[in-house]
mmCIF file with all atom_site columns, C-alpha atoms in Angstrom:
data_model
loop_
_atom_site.group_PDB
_atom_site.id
_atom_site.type_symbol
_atom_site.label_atom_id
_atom_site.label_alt_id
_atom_site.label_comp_id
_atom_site.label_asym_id
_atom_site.label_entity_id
_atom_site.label_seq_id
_atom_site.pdbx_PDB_ins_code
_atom_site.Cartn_x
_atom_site.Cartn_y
_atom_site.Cartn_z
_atom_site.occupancy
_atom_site.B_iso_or_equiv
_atom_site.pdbx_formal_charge
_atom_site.auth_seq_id
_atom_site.auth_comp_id
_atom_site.auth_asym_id
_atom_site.auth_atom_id
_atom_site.pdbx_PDB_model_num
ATOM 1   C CA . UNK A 1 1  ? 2.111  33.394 -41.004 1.00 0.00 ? 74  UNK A CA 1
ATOM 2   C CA . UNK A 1 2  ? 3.050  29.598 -40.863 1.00 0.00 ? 75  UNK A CA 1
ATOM 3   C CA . UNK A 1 3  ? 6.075  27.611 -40.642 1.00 0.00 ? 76  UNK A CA 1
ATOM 4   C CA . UNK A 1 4  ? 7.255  26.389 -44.046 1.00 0.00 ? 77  UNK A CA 1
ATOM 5   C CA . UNK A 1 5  ? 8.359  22.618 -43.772 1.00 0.00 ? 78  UNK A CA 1
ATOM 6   C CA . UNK A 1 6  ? 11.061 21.707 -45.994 1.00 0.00 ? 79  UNK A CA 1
ATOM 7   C CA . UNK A 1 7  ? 11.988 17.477 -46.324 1.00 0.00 ? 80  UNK A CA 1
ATOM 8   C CA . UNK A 1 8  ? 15.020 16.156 -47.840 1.00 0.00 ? 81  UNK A CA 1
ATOM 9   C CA . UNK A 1 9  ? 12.880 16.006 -50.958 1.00 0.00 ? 82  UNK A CA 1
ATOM 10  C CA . UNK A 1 10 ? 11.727 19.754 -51.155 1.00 0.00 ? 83  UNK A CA 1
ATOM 11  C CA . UNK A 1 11 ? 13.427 21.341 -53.929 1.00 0.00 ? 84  UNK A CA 1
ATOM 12  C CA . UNK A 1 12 ? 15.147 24.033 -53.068 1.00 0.00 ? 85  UNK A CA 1
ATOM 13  C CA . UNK A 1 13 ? 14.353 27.031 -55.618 1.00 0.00 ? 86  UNK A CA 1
ATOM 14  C CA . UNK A 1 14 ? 10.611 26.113 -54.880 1.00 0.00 ? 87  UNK A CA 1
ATOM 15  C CA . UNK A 1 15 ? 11.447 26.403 -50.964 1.00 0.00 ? 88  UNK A CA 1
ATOM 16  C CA . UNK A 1 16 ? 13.484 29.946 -52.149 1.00 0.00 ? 89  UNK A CA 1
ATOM 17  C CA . UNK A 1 17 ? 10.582 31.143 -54.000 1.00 0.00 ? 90  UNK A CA 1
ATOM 18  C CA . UNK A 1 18 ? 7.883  30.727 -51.269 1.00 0.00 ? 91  UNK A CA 1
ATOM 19  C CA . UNK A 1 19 ? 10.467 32.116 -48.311 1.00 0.00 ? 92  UNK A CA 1
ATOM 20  C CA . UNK A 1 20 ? 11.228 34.839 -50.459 1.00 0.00 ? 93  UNK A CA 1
ATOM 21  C CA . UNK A 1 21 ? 7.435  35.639 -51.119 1.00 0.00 ? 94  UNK A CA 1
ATOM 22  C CA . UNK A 1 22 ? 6.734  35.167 -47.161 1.00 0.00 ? 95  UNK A CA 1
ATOM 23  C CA . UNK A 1 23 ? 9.235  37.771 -46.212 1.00 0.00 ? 96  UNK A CA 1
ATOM 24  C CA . UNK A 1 24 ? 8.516  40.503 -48.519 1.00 0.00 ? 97  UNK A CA 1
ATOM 25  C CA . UNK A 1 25 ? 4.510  40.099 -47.285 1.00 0.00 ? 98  UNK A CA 1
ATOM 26  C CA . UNK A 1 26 ? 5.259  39.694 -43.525 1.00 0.00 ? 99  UNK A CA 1
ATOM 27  C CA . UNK A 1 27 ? 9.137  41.085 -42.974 1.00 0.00 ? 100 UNK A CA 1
ATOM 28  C CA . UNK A 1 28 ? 10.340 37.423 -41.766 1.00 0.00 ? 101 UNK A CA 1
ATOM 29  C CA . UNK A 1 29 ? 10.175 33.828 -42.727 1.00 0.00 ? 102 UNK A CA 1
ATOM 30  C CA . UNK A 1 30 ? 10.227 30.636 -40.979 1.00 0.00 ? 103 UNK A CA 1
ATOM 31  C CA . UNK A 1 31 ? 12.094 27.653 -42.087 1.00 0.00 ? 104 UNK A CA 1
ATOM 32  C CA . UNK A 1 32 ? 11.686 23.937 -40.477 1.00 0.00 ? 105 UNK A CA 1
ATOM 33  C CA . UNK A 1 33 ? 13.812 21.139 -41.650 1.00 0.00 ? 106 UNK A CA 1
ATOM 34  C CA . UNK A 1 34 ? 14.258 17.692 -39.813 1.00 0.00 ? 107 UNK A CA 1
ATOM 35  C CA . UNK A 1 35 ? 17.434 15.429 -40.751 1.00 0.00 ? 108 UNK A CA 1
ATOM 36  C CA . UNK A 1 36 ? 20.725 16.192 -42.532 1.00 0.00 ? 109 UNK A CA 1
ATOM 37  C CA . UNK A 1 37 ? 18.626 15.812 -46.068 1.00 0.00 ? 110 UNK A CA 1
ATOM 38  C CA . UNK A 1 38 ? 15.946 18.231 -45.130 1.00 0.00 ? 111 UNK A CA 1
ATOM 39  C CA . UNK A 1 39 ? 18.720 21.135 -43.295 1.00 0.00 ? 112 UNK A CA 1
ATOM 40  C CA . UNK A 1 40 ? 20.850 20.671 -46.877 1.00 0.00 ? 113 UNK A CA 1
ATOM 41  C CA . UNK A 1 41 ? 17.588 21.359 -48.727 1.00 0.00 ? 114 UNK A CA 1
ATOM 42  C CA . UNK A 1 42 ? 16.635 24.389 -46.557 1.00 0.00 ? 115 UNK A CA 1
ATOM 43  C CA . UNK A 1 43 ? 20.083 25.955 -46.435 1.00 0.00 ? 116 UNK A CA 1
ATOM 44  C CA . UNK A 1 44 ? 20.274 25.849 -50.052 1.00 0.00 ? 117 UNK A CA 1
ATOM 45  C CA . UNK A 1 45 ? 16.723 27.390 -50.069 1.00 0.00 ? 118 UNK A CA 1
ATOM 46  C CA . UNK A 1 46 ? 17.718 30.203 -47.946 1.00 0.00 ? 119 UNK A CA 1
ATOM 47  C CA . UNK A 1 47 ? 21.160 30.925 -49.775 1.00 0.00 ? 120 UNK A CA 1
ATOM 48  C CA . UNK A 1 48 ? 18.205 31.761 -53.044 1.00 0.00 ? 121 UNK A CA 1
ATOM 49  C CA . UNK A 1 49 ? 15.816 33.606 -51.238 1.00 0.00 ? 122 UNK A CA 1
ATOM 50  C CA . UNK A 1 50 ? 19.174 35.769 -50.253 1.00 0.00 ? 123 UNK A CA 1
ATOM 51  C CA . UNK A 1 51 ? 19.719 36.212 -54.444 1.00 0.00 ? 124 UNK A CA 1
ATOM 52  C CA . UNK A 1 52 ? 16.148 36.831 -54.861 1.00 0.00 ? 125 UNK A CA 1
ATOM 53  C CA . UNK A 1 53 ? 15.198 39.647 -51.950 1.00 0.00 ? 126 UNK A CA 1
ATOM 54  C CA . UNK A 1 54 ? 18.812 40.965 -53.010 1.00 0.00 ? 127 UNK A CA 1
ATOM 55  C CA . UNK A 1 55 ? 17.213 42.132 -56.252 1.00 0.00 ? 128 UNK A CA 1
ATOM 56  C CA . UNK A 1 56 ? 14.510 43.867 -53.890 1.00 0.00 ? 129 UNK A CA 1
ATOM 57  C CA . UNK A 1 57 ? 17.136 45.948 -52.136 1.00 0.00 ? 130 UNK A CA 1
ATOM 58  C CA . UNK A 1 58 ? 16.640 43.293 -49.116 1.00 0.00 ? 131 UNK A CA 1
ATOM 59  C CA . UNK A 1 59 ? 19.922 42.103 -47.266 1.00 0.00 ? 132 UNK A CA 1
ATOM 60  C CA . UNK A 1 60 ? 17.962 39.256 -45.516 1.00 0.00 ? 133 UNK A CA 1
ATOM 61  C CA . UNK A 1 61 ? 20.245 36.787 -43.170 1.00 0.00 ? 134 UNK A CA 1
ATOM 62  C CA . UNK A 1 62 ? 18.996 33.765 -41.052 1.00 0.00 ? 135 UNK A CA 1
ATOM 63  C CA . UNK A 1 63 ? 19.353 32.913 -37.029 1.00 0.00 ? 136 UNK A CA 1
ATOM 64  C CA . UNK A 1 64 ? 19.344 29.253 -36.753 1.00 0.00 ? 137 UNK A CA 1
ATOM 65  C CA . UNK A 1 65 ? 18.362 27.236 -33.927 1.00 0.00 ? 138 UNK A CA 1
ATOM 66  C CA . UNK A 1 66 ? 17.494 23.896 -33.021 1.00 0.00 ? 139 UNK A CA 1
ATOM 67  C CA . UNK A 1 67 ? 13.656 23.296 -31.481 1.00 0.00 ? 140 UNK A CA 1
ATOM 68  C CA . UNK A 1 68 ? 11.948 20.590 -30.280 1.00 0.00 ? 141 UNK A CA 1
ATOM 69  C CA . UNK A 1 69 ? 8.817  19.443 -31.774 1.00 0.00 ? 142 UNK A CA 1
ATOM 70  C CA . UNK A 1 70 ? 6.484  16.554 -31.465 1.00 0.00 ? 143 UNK A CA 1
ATOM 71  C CA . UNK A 1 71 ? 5.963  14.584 -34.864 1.00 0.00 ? 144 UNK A CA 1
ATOM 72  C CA . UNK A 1 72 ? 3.169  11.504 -34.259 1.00 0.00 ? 145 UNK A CA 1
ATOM 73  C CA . UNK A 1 73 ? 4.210  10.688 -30.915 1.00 0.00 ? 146 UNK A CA 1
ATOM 74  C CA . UNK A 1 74 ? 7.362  11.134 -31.177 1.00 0.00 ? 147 UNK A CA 1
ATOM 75  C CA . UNK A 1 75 ? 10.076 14.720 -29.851 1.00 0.00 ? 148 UNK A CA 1
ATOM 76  C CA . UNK A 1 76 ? 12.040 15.045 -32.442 1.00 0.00 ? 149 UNK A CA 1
ATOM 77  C CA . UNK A 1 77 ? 14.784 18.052 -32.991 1.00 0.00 ? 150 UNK A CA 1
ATOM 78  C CA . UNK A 1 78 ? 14.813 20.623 -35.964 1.00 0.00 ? 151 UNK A CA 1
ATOM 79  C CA . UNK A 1 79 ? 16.323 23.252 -36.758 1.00 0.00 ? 152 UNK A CA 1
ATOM 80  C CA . UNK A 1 80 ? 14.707 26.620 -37.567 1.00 0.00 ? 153 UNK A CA 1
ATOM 81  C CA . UNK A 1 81 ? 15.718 29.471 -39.635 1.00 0.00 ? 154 UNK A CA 1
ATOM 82  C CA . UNK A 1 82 ? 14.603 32.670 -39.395 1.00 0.00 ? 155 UNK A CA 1
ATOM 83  C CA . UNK A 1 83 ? 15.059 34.521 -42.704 1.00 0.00 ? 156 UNK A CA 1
ATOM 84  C CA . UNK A 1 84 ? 14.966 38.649 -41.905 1.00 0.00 ? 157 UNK A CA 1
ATOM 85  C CA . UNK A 1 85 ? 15.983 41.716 -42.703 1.00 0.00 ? 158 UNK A CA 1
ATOM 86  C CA . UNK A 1 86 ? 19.540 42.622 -40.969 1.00 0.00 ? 159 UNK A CA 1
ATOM 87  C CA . UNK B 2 1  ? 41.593 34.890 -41.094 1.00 0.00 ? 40  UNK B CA 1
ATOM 88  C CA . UNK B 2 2  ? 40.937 31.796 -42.599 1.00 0.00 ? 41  UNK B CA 1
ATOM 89  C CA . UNK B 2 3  ? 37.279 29.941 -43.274 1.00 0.00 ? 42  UNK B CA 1
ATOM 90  C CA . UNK B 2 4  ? 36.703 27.095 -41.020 1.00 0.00 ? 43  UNK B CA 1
ATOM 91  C CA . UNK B 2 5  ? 35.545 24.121 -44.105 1.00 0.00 ? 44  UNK B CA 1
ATOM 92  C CA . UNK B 2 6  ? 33.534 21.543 -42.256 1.00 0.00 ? 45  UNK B CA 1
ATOM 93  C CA . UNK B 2 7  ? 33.034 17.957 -43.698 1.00 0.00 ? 46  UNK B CA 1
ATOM 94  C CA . UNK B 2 8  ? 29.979 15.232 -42.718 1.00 0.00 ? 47  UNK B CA 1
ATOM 95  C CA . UNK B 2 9  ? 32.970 14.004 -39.987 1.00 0.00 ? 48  UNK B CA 1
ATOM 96  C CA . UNK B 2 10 ? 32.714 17.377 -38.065 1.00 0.00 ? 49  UNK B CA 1
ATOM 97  C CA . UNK B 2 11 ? 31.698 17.512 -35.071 1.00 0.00 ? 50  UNK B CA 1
ATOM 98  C CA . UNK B 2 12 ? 29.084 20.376 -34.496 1.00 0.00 ? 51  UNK B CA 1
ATOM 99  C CA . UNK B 2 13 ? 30.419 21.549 -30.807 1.00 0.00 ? 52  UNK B CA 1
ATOM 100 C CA . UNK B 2 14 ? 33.841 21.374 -32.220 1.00 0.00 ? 53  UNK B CA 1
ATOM 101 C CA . UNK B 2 15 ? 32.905 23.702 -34.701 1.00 0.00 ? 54  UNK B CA 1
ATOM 102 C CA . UNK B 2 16 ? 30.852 25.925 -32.945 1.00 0.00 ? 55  UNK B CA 1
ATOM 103 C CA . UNK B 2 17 ? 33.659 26.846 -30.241 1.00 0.00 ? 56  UNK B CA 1
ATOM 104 C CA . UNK B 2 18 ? 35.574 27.783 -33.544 1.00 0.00 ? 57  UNK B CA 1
ATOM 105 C CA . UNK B 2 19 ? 32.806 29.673 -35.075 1.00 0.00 ? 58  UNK B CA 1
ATOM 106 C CA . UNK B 2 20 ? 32.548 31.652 -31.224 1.00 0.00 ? 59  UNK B CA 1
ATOM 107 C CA . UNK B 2 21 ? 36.231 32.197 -31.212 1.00 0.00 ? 60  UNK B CA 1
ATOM 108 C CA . UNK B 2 22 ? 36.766 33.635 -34.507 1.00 0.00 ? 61  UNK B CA 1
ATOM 109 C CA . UNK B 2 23 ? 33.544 35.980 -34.271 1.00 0.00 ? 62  UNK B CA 1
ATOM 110 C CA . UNK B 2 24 ? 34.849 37.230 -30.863 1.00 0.00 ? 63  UNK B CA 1
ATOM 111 C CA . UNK B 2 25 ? 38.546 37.596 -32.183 1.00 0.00 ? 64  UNK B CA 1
ATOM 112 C CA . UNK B 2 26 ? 37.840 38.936 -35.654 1.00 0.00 ? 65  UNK B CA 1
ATOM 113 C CA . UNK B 2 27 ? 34.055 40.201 -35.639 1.00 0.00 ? 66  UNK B CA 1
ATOM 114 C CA . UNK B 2 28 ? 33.296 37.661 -37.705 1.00 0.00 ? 67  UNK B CA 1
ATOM 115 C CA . UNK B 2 29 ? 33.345 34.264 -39.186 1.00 0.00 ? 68  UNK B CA 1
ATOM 116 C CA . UNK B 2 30 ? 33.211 32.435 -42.846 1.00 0.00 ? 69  UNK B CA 1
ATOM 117 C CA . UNK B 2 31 ? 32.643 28.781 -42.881 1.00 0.00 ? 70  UNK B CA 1
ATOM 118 C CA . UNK B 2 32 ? 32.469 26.010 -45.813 1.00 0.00 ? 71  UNK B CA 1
ATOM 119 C CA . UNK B 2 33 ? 30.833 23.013 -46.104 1.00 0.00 ? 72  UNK B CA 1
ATOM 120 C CA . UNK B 2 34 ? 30.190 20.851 -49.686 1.00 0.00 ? 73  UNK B CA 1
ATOM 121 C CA . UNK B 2 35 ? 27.729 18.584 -49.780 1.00 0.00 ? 74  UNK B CA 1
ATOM 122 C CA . UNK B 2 36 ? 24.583 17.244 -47.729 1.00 0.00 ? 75  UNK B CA 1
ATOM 123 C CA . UNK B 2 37 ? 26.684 15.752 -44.750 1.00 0.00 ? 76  UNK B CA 1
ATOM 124 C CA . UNK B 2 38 ? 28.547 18.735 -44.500 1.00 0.00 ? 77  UNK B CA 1
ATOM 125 C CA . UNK B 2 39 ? 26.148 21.371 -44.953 1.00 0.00 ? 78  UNK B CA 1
ATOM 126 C CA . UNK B 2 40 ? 23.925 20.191 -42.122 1.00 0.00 ? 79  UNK B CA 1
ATOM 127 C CA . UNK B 2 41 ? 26.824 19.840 -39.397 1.00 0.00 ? 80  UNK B CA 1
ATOM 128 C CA . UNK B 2 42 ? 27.870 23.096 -40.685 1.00 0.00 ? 81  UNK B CA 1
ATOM 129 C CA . UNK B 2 43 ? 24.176 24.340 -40.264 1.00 0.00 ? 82  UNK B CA 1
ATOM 130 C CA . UNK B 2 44 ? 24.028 23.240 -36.509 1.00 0.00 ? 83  UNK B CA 1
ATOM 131 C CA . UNK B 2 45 ? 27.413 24.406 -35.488 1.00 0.00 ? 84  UNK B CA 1
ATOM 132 C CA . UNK B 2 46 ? 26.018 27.706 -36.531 1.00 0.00 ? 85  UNK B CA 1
ATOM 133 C CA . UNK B 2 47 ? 22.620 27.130 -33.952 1.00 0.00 ? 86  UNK B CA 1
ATOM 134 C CA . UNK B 2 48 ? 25.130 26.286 -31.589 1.00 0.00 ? 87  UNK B CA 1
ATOM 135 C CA . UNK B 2 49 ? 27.283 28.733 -31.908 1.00 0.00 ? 88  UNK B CA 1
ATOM 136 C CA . UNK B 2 50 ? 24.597 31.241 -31.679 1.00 0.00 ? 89  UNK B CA 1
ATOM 137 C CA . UNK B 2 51 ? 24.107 30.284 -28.155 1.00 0.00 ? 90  UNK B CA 1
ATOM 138 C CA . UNK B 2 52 ? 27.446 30.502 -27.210 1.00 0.00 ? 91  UNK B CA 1
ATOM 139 C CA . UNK B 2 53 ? 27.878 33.764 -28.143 1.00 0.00 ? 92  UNK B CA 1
ATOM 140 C CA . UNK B 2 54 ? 24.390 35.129 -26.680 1.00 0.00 ? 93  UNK B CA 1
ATOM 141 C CA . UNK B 2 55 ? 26.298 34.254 -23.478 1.00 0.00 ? 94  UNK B CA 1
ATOM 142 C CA . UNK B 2 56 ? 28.320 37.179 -24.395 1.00 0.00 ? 95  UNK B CA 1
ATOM 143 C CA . UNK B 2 57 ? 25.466 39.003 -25.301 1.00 0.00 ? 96  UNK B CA 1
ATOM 144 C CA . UNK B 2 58 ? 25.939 38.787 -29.086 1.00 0.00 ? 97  UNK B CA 1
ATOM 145 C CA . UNK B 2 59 ? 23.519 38.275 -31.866 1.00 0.00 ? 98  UNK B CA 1
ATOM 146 C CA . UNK B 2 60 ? 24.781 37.047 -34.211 1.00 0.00 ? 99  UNK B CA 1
ATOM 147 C CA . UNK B 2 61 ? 23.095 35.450 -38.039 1.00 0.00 ? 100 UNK B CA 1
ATOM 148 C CA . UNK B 2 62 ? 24.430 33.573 -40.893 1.00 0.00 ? 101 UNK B CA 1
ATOM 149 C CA . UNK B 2 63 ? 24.129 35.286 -44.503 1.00 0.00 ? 102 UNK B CA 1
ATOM 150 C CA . UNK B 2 64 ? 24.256 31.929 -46.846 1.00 0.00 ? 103 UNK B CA 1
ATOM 151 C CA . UNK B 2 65 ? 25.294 31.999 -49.809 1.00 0.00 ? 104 UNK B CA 1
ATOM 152 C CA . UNK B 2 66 ? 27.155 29.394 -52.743 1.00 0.00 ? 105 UNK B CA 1
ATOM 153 C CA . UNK B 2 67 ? 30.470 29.667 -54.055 1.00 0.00 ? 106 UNK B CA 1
ATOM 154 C CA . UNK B 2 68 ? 32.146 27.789 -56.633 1.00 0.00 ? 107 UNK B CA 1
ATOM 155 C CA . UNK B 2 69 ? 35.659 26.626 -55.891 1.00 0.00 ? 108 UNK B CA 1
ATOM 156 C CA . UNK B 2 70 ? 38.670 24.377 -57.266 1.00 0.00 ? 109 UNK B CA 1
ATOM 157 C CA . UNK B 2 71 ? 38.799 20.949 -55.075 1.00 0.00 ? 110 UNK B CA 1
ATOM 158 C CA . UNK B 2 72 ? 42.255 19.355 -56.875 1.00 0.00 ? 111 UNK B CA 1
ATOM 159 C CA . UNK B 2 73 ? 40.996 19.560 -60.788 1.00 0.00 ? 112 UNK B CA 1
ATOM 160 C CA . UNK B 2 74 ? 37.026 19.621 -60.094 1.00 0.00 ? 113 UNK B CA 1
ATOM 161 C CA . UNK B 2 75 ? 34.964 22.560 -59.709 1.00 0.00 ? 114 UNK B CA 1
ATOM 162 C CA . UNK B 2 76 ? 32.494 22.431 -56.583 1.00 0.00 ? 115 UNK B CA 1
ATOM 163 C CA . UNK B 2 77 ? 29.786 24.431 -55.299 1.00 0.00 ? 116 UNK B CA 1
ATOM 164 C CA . UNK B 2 78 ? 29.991 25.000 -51.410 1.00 0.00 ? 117 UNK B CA 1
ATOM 165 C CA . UNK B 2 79 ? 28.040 26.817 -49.262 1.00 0.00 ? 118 UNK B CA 1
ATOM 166 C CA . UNK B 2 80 ? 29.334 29.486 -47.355 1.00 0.00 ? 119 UNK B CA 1
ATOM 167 C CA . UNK B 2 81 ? 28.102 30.578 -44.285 1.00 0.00 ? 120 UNK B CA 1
ATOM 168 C CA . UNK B 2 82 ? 29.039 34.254 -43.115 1.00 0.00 ? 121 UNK B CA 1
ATOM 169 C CA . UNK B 2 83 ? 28.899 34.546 -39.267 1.00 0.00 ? 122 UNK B CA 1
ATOM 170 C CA . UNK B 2 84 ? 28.051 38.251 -38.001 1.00 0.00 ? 123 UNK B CA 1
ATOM 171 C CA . UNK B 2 85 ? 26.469 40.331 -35.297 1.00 0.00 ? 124 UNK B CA 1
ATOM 172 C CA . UNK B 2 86 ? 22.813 41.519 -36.695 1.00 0.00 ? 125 UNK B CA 1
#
């Protein structure tokens, strides 16, 4: 189903929009942010997909945790919500 | 019991053994943060937290969600993070 990328200049209703449209198609949605910009943009994100499935009857929370990933040539270390049912 | 507020001077592992404590002690755990800074050390003390307490076999996710609250005479939005067992 993908990984949706969120940067420090993702805005944050958009981000909502397209986790909240990812989880009610596949049951769960993956979040990837890099950098204190990108994590404020992606918690924000998933705090409106929460307001949004809420109006589907869906109590969604997230498990955070940190992976690491190789951007160019580069590890670098980002952390990943998953947005799911409880 | 109290919500833990993190600023963009927390340290993560400081506030992840809080997070652990509080979940064990009280089942669960509310935790602040305003701003960018904030939100992302707030947002890994929660990854790291999550490990700590899959040591004692919990699993725990964050429901995220923004409140608006009085900081001396100014209004703020935070965002909370709720800290529970799935």
């Amino acid at each position: 189903m993908g990984i949706l990328k969120v940067s420090a200049r993702s805005r944050s209703a958009a981000v909502a929009g397209a986790i909240a449209g990812v989880v009610r198609e596949h049951g769960r949605a993956e979040v990837q942010a890099i950098g204190a910009g990108a994590v404020n943009q992606a918690t924000k994100a998933v705090a409106i997909a929460r307001t949004y499935l809420a109006l589907d009857g869906l109590d969604v929370s997230s498990s955070d945790l940190f992976v690491d990933i190789e951007v160019g040539d580069e590890e670098r270390t980002a952390v990943k919500f998953i947005v799911e049912p409880r």
